[in-house]
XYZ file of C-alpha atoms in Angstrom:
587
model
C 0.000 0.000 0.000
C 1.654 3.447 -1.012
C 2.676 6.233 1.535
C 1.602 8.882 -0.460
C 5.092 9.673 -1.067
C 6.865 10.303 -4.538
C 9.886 7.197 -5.111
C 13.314 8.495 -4.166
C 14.498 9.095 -8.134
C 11.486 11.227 -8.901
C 11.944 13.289 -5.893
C 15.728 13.405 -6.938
C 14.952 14.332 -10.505
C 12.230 16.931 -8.859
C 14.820 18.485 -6.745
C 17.495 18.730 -9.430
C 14.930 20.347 -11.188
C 13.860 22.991 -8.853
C 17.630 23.445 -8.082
C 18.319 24.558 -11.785
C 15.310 27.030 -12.377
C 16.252 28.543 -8.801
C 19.718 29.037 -9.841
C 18.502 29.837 -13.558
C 16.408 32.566 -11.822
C 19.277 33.650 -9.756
C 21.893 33.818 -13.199
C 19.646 35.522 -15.003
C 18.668 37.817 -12.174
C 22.686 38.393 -12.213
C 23.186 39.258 -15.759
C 20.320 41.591 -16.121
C 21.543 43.983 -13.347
C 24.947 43.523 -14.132
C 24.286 43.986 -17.476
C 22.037 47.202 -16.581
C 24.950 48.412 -15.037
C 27.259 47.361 -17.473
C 25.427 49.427 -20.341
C 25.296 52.195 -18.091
C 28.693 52.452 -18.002
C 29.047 52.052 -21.520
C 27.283 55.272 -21.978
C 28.804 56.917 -19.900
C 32.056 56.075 -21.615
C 30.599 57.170 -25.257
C 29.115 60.667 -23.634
C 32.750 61.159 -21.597
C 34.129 60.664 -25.031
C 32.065 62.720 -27.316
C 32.920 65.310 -24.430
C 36.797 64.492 -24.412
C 36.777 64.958 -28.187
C 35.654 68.585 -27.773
C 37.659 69.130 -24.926
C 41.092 68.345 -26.164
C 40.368 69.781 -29.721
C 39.820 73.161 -27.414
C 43.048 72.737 -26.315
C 41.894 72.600 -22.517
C 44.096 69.977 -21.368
C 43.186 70.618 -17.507
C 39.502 70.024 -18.546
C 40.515 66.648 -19.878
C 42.136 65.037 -17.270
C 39.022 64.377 -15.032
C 36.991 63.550 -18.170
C 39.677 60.979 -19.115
C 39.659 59.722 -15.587
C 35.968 59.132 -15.172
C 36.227 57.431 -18.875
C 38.603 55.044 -17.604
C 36.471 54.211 -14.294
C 33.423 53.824 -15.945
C 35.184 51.575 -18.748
C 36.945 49.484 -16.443
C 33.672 48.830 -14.577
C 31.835 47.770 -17.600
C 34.485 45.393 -18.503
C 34.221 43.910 -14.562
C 30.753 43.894 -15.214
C 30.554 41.426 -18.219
C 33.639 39.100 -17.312
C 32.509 37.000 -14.233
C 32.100 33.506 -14.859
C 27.823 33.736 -15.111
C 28.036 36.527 -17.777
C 30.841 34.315 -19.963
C 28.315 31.097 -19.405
C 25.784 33.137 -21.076
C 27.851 33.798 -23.765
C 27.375 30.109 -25.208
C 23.855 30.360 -25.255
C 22.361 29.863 -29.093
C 20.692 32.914 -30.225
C 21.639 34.941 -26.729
C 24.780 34.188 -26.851
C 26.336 36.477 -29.562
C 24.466 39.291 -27.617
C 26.477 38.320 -24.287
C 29.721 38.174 -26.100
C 29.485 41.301 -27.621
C 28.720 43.123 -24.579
C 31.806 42.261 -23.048
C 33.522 42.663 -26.231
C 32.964 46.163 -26.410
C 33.552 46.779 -22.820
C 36.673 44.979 -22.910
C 37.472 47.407 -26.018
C 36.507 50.611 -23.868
C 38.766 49.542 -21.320
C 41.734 48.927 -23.073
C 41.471 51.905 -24.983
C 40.782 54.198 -22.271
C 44.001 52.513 -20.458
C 46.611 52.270 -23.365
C 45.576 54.698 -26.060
C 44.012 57.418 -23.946
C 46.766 58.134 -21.574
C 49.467 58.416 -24.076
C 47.483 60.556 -26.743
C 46.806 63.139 -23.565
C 50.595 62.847 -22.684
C 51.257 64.067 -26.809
C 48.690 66.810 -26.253
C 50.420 67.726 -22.950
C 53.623 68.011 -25.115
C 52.694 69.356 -28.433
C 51.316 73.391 -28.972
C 47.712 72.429 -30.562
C 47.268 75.866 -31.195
C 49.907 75.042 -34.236
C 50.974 71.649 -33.969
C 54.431 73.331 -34.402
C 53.435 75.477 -37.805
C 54.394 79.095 -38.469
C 54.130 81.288 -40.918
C 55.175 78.073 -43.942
C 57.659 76.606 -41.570
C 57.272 73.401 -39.475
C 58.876 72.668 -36.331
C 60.378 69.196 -36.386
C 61.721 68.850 -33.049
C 58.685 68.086 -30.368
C 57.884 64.682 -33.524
C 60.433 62.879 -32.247
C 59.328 63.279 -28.201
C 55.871 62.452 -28.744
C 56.670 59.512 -31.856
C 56.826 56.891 -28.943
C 53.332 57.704 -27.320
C 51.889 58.441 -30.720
C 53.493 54.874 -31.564
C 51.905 53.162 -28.420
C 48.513 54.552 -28.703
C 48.575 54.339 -32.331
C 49.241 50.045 -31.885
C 46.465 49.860 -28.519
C 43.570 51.524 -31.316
C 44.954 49.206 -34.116
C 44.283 46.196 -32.112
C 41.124 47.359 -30.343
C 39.824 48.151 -34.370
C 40.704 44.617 -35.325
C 38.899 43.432 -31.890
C 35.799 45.573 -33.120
C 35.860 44.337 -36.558
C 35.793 40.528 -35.323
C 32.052 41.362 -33.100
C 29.869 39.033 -35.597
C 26.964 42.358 -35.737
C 24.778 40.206 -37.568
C 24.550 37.846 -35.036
C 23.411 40.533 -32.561
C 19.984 42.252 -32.252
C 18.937 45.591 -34.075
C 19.538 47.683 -31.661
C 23.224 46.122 -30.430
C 24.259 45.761 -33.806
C 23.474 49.268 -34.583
C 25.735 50.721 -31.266
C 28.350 47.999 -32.287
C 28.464 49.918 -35.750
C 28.820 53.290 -34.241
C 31.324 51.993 -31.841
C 33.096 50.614 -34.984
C 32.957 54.032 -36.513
C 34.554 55.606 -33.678
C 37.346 53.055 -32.862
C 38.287 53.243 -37.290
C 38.330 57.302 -36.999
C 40.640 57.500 -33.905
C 42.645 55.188 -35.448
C 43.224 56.506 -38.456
C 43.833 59.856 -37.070
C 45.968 58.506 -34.534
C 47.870 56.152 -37.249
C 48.045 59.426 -39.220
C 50.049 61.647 -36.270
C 52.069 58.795 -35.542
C 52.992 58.024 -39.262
C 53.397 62.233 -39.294
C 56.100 61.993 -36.526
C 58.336 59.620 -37.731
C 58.058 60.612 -41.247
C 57.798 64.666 -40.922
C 61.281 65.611 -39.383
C 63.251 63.527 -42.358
C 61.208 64.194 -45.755
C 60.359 68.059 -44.653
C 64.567 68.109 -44.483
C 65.388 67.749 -41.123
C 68.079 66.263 -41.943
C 69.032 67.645 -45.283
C 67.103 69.162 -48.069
C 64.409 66.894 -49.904
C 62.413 67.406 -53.005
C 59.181 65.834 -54.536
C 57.305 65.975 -57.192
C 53.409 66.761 -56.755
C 51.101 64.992 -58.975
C 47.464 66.988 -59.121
C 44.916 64.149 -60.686
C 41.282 65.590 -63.086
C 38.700 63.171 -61.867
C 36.715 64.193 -64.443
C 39.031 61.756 -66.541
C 39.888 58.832 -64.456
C 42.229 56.177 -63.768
C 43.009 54.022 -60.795
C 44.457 56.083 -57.978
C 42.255 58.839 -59.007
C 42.187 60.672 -62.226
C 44.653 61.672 -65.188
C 47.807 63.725 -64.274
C 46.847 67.070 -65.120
C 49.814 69.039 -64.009
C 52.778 68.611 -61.665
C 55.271 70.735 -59.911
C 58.195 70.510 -57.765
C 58.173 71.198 -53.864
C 61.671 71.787 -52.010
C 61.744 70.933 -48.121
C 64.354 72.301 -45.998
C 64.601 72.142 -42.368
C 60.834 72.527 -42.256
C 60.010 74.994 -44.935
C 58.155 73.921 -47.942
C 58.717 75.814 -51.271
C 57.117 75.447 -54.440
C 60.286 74.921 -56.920
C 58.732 74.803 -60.318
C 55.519 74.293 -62.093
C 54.695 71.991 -65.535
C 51.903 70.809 -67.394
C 51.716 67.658 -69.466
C 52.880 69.734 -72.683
C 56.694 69.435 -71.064
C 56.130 65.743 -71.555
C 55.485 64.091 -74.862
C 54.925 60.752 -74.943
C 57.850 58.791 -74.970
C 59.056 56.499 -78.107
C 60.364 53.655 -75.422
C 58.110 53.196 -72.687
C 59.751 52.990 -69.130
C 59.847 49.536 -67.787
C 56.397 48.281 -66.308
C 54.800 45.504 -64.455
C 52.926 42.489 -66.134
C 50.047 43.423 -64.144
C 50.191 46.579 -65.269
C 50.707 45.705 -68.879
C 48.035 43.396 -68.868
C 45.655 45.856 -68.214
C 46.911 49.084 -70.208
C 49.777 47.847 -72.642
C 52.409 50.040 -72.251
C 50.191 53.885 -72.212
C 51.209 53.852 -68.878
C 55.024 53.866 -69.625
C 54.842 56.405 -72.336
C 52.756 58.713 -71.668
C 52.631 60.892 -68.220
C 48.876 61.409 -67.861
C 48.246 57.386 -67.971
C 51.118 56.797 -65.026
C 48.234 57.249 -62.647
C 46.011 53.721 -64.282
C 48.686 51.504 -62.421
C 46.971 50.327 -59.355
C 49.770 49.824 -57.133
C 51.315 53.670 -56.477
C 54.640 52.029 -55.308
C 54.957 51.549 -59.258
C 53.267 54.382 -60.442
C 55.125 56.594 -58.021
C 58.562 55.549 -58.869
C 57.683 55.806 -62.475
C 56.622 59.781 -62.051
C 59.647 60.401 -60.589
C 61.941 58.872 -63.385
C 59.373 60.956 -66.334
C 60.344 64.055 -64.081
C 64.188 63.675 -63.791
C 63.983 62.516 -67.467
C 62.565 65.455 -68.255
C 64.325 68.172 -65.830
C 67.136 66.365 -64.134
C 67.796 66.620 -60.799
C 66.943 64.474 -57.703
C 63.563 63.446 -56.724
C 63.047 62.146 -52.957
C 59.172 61.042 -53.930
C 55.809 61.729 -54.949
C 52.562 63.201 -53.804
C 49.447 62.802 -55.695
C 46.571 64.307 -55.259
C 43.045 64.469 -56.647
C 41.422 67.853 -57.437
C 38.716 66.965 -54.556
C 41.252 67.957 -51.683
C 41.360 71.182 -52.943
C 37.799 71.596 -51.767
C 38.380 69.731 -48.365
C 41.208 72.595 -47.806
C 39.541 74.870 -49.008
C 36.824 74.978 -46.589
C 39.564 75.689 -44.212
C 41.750 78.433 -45.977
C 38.912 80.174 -47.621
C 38.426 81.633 -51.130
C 40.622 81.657 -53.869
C 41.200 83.929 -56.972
C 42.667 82.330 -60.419
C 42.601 83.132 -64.443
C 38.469 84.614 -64.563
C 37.601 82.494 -61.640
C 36.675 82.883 -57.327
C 36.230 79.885 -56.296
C 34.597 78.906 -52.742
C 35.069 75.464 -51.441
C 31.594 74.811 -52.822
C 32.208 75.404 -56.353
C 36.092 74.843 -56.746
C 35.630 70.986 -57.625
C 32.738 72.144 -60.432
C 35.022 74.752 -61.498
C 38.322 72.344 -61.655
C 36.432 69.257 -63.607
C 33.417 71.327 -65.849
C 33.190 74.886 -65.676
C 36.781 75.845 -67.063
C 36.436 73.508 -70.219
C 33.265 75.980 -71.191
C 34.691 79.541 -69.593
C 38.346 78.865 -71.664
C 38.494 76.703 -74.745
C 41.898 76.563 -75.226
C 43.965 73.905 -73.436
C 47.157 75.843 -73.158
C 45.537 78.582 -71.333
C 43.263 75.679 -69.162
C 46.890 74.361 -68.143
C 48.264 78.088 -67.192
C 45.041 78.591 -65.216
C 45.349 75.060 -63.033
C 49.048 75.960 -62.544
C 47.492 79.551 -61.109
C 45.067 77.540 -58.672
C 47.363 75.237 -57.753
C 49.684 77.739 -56.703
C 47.232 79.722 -55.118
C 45.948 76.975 -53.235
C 49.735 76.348 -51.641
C 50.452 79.417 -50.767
C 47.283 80.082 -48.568
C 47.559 76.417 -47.607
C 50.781 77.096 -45.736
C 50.414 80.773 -45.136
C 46.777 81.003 -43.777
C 44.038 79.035 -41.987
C 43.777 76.774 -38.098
C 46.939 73.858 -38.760
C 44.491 71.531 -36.690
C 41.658 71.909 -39.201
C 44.279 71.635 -42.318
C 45.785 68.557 -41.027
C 41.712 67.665 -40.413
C 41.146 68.472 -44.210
C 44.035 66.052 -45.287
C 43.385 63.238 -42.969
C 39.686 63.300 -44.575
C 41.659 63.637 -47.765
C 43.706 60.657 -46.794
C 41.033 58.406 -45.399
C 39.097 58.983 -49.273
C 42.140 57.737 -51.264
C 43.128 61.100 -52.755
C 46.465 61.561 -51.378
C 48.684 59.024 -52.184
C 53.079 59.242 -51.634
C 55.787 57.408 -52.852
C 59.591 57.835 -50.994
C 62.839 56.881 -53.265
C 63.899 56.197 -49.677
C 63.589 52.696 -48.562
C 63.129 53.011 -45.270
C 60.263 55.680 -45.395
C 58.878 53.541 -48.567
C 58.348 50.690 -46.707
C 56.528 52.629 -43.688
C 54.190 54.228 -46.496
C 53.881 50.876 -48.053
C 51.811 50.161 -44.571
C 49.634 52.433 -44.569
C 46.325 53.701 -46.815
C 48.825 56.716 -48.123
C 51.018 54.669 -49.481
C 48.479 53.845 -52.217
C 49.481 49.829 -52.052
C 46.669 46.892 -52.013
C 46.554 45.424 -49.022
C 47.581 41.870 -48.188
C 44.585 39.682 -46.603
C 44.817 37.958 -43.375
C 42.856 36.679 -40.936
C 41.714 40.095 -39.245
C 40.604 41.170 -43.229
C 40.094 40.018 -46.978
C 40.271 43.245 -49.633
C 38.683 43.358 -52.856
C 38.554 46.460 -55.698
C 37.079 48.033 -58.544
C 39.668 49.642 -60.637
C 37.944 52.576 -63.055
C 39.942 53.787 -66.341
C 38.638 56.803 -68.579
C 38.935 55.118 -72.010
C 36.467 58.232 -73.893
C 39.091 60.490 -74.416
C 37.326 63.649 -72.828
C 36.398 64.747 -69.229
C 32.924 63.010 -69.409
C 33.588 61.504 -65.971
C 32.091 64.668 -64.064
C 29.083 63.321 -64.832
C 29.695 58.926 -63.911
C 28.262 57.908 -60.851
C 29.361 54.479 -59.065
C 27.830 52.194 -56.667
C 29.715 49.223 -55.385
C 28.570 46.627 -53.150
C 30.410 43.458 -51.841
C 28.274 39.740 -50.729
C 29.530 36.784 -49.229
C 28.034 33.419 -48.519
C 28.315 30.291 -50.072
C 27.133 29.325 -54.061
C 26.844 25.743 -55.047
C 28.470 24.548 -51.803
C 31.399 26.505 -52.701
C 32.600 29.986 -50.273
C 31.850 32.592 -52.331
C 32.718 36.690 -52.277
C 30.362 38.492 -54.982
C 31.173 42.206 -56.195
C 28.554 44.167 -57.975
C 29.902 47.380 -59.429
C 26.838 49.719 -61.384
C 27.968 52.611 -63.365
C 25.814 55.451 -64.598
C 26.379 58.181 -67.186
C 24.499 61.064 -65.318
C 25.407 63.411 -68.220
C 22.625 65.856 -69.462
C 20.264 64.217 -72.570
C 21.948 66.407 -75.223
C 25.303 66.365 -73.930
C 26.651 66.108 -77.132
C 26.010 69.717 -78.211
C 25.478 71.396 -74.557
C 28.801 70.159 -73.584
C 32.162 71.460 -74.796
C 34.109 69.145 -77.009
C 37.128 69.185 -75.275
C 34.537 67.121 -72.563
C 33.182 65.216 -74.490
C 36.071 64.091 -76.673
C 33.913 64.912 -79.529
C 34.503 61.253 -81.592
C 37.542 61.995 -81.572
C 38.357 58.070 -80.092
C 35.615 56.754 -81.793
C 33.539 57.312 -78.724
C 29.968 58.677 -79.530
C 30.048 62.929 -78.307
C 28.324 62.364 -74.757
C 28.622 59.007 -74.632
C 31.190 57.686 -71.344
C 33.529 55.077 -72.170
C 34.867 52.847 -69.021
C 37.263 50.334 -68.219
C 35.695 48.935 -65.343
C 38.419 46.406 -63.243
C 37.155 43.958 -60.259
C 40.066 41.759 -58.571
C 38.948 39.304 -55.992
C 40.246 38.428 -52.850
C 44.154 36.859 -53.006
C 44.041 33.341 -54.515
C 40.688 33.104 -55.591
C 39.484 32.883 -58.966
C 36.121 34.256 -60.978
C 33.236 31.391 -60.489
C 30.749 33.671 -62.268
C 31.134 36.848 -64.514
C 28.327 38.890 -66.555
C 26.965 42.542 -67.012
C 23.950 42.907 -66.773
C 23.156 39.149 -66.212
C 24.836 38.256 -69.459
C 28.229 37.319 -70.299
C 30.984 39.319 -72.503
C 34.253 39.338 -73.155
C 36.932 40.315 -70.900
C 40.159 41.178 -70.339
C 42.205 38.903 -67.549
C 44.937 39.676 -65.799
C 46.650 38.847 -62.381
C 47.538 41.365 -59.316
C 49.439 40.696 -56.525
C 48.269 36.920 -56.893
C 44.114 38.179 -57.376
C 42.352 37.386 -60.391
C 41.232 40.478 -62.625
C 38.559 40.764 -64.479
C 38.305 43.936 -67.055
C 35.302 45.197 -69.145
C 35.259 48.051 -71.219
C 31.355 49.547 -71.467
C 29.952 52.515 -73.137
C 26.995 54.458 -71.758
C 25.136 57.125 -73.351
C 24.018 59.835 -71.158
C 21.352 58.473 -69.094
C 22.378 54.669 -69.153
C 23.704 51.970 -66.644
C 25.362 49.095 -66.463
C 25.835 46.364 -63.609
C 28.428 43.966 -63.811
C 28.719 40.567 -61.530
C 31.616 38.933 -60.562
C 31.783 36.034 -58.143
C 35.058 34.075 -56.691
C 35.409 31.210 -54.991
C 38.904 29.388 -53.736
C 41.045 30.763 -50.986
C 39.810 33.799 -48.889
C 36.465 33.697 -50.141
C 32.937 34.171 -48.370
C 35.185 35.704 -45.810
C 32.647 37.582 -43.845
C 35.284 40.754 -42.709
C 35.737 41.417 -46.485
C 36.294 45.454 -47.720
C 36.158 46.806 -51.573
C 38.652 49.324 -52.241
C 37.969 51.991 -55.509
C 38.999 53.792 -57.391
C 38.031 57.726 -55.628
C 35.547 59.244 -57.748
C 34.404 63.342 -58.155
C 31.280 61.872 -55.676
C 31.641 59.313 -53.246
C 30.043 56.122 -54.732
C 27.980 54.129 -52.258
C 29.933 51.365 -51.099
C 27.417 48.725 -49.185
C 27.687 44.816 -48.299
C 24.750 43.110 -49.181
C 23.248 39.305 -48.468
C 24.056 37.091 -51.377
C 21.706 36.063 -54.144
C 24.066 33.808 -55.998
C 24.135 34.848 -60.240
C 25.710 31.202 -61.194
């Protein structure tokens, strides 16, 4: 006859039971105020910061101390917060878990950069006069680069790894709102490090090529996007800059008419050859298709000395856009019939001059004038905090791009996005490009537009990256009699007047090779070619004004459906929209 009473193993299996939701209960209980906590602490970190930011670019350095204190504090405490053994357990939860892990992720990325990048970028502000960052009247100060070089260096390394960290947070794994504060974070972590990487690269660079220790020179390559090629647009005019202790001089000023095209090329690259023949070795205003600006640089500098003699230390090249970013700090300029305004200086560079003077000779006088111009008032006028701001956004676009004949600063250039070299892939990131060559002859590309967009996922069982590049000729309807004929080219390549003719380049991640190619969802020929071990793929289109084109191109092999994949392009006269989308396979 029963007792009433449940057998021992039930009640065992009951207890066990009621032991795990109490202690569920209790865990969860845990995390959610330590995870209240947590995210208050994590706003309080972004608002300290926002409020750093403004204090330190005022130049109140007493103001910042506390702020960077209480950063630190409330960083550190986040970080406590989402460590303990109960938050990490949560972590490895299916669908919650990515949400856990990211938490801690970005307070583990607070705290370390509050504790190794913070300290030593206030110790550099402590040391450097951000009132000029050592710049008066044309003339740099080298000496306080190579005291603040090693805290640059150290907080410089601290955001490079906590950008990497933030780049590895799976976002898509996270909910809306999570994934949309792990993007700003993102945001925030990329632009302190690449100004940071940019001060750092400044200090060890600046006091040699500015001729601290003996006098340098360099050639400056200005680029027309409103013809392009790879690094930017076609060479347009160039002039020589002498550094001394400092001081920057403008030497001498030429146009492209000091350089006819040259009966034996200079010596290229396959790669490069495989993509332009040899225009890029004979004639100065195609140097700029090669893709990799170690080349292209070195090959400016031997057309100049070829042409002038002399000895040149390196390169700069720059795009007519950062004119307008500086600009907006140095204020108007007067040139030939022209005042321009940083709103109108890019329409006036790459449209309005082709109309207002016909005659090329005088066009190539009147960029000489604005380039001129535009030195002089950039190292004679304007705030030296918002001029380096101008060419770090400059910098961070692709449209400054240098090249040292000296090894040692070559190979430091090499590293970085102003060294104008494609990157190598590894685990933290996989790179892929569009390449974009003028082929019409004219200076129709004032009026292109470009979207690109990278996927990644996995086609026929197979990894697969996917890069989608669409290209629009935006040019008015009757472009070919509204517009001059020096912009439109005017037939004279057997390109229809108004009509934009493209080579349009997509390489693929290193080591994989094209799966699926078409434009426009059907397939054409192509040119082929390999870079830096990636598989090319060329087409040439032509658009009348008004038309677009998509083309398709999917890898597969090594390093793709790599989900941290970037495109790299060509820079354009308007920033193309450059988005990753899900994959909807074309093969």
């Amino acid at each position: 006859m029963s007792d009433g009473r449940l057998p021992v193993r039930r009640r065992w299996i009951g207890w066990t039971i009621g032991a795990f939701l109490a202690l569920l209960l209790v865990a969860i209980g845990w995390v959610t105020v330590r995870g209240i906590g947590a995210v208050n602490d994590l706003q309080d970190v972004a608002d300290g910061a926002t409020q750093l930011k403004k204090t330190i670019a005022a130049g109140d350095l007493d103001g910042a101390e506390p702020i960077a204190r209480s950063v630190a504090h409330s960083a550190a405490s986040a970080a406590d917060l989402t460590s303990d053994p109960v938050w990490q357990a949560f972590g490895l939860v299916p669908w919650l878990g990515p949400n856990f892990r990211a938490v801690s992720e970005i307070a583990d990325i607070a705290d370390s950069v509050s504790t190794d990048a913070l300290a030593p970028l206030l110790e550099v502000a402590d040391g450097l006069d951000l009132a000029s960052l050592g710049f008066v009247g044309g003339t740099i100060d080298l000496a306080p680069f190579a005291e603040i070089e090693k805290p640059l260096g150290t907080a410089s390394t601290a955001l490079g790894t906590a950008e990497l960290q933030a780049r590895r947070i799976d976002a898509d794994a996270t909910l809306p709102p999570l994934a949309e504060a792990i993007d700003q974070m993102r945001s925030a972590v990329t632009e302190a490090a690449t100004a940071v990487g940019a001060l750092h690269g400044a200090a060890v660079l600046l006091p040699t090529m500015l001729g601290g220790e003996g006098p340098r020179n360099y050639v400056l390559a200005m680029q027309n996007n409103a013809e392009l090629r790879s690094s930017g647009g076609i060479i347009g005019s160039v002039a020589l800059l002498h550094a001394e202790n400092g001081k920057i001089t403008l030497q001498k000023q030429a146009s492209t008419r000091d350089f006819p095209a040259l009966d034996t090329p200079l010596p290229l690259s396959d790669s490069t050859v495989a993509l332009f023949e040899d225009r890029p070795g004979r004639f100065l205003q195609n140097i700029t298709s090669i893709p990799d600006f170690t080349e292209a640089g070195e090959t400016i500098a031997a057309r100049w000395t070829g042409r002038f003699g002399g000895t040149v230390d390196g390169v700069i090249a720059v795009d007519a856009i950062v004119a307008e970013n500086l600009m907006a700090v140095t204020g108007d300029l007067t040139f030939g019939p022209f005042t321009a305004t940083a709103e109108n200086i890019t329409g006036i560079l790459l449209s309005e001059i082709y109309a207002a003077v016909p005659d090329p000779a005088v066009q190539d006088e009147i960029f000489a004038q604005a380039a001129g111009a535009l030195f002089s008032a950039a190292l004679s006028g304007g705030d030296p905090k918002a001029l380096i701001g101008a060419l770090a956004e400059s910098a961070e676009e692709g449209r400054i791009r240098i090249w040292s004949a000296h090894e040692d600063e070559e190979e430091f250039l090499a590293s970085s996005a102003l060294g104008g070299t494609i990157p190598e892939d590894d685990a933290d990131a996989t790179y892929v490009g569009v390449l974009i060559n003028d082929s019409t002859g004219g200076k129709m590309d004032y009026y292109a537009r470009g979207a690109f967009s990278t996927s990644v996922g996995t086609c026929n069982g197979a990894p697969t990256t996917q890069v989608q590049v669409t290209w629009t000729n935006a040019a008015p309807a009757d472009a070919a009699t509204s517009l001059p004929a020096y912009v439109t080219g005017d037939g004279y390549y057997g390109v229809p007047a108004g009509t934009v003719r493209t080579l349009i380049a997509v390489y693929g991640p290193a080591g994989a090779t094209p799966s699926h190619i078409d434009r426009d969802g059907e397939e054409e020929g192509v040119q082929t070619a390999m870079l830096d071990g990636r598989s090319v793929v060329q087409h040439e289109v032509s658009l009348a004004p008004g038309e677009s084109t998509t083309i398709t191109v999917e890898y597969q092999g090594t390093g793709a459906g790599e989900r941290l994949t970037e495109i790299l392009h060509t820079p354009l006269v308007d920033e193309p929209d450059a988005t990753r989308k899900p994959l909807t396979c074309a093969s």
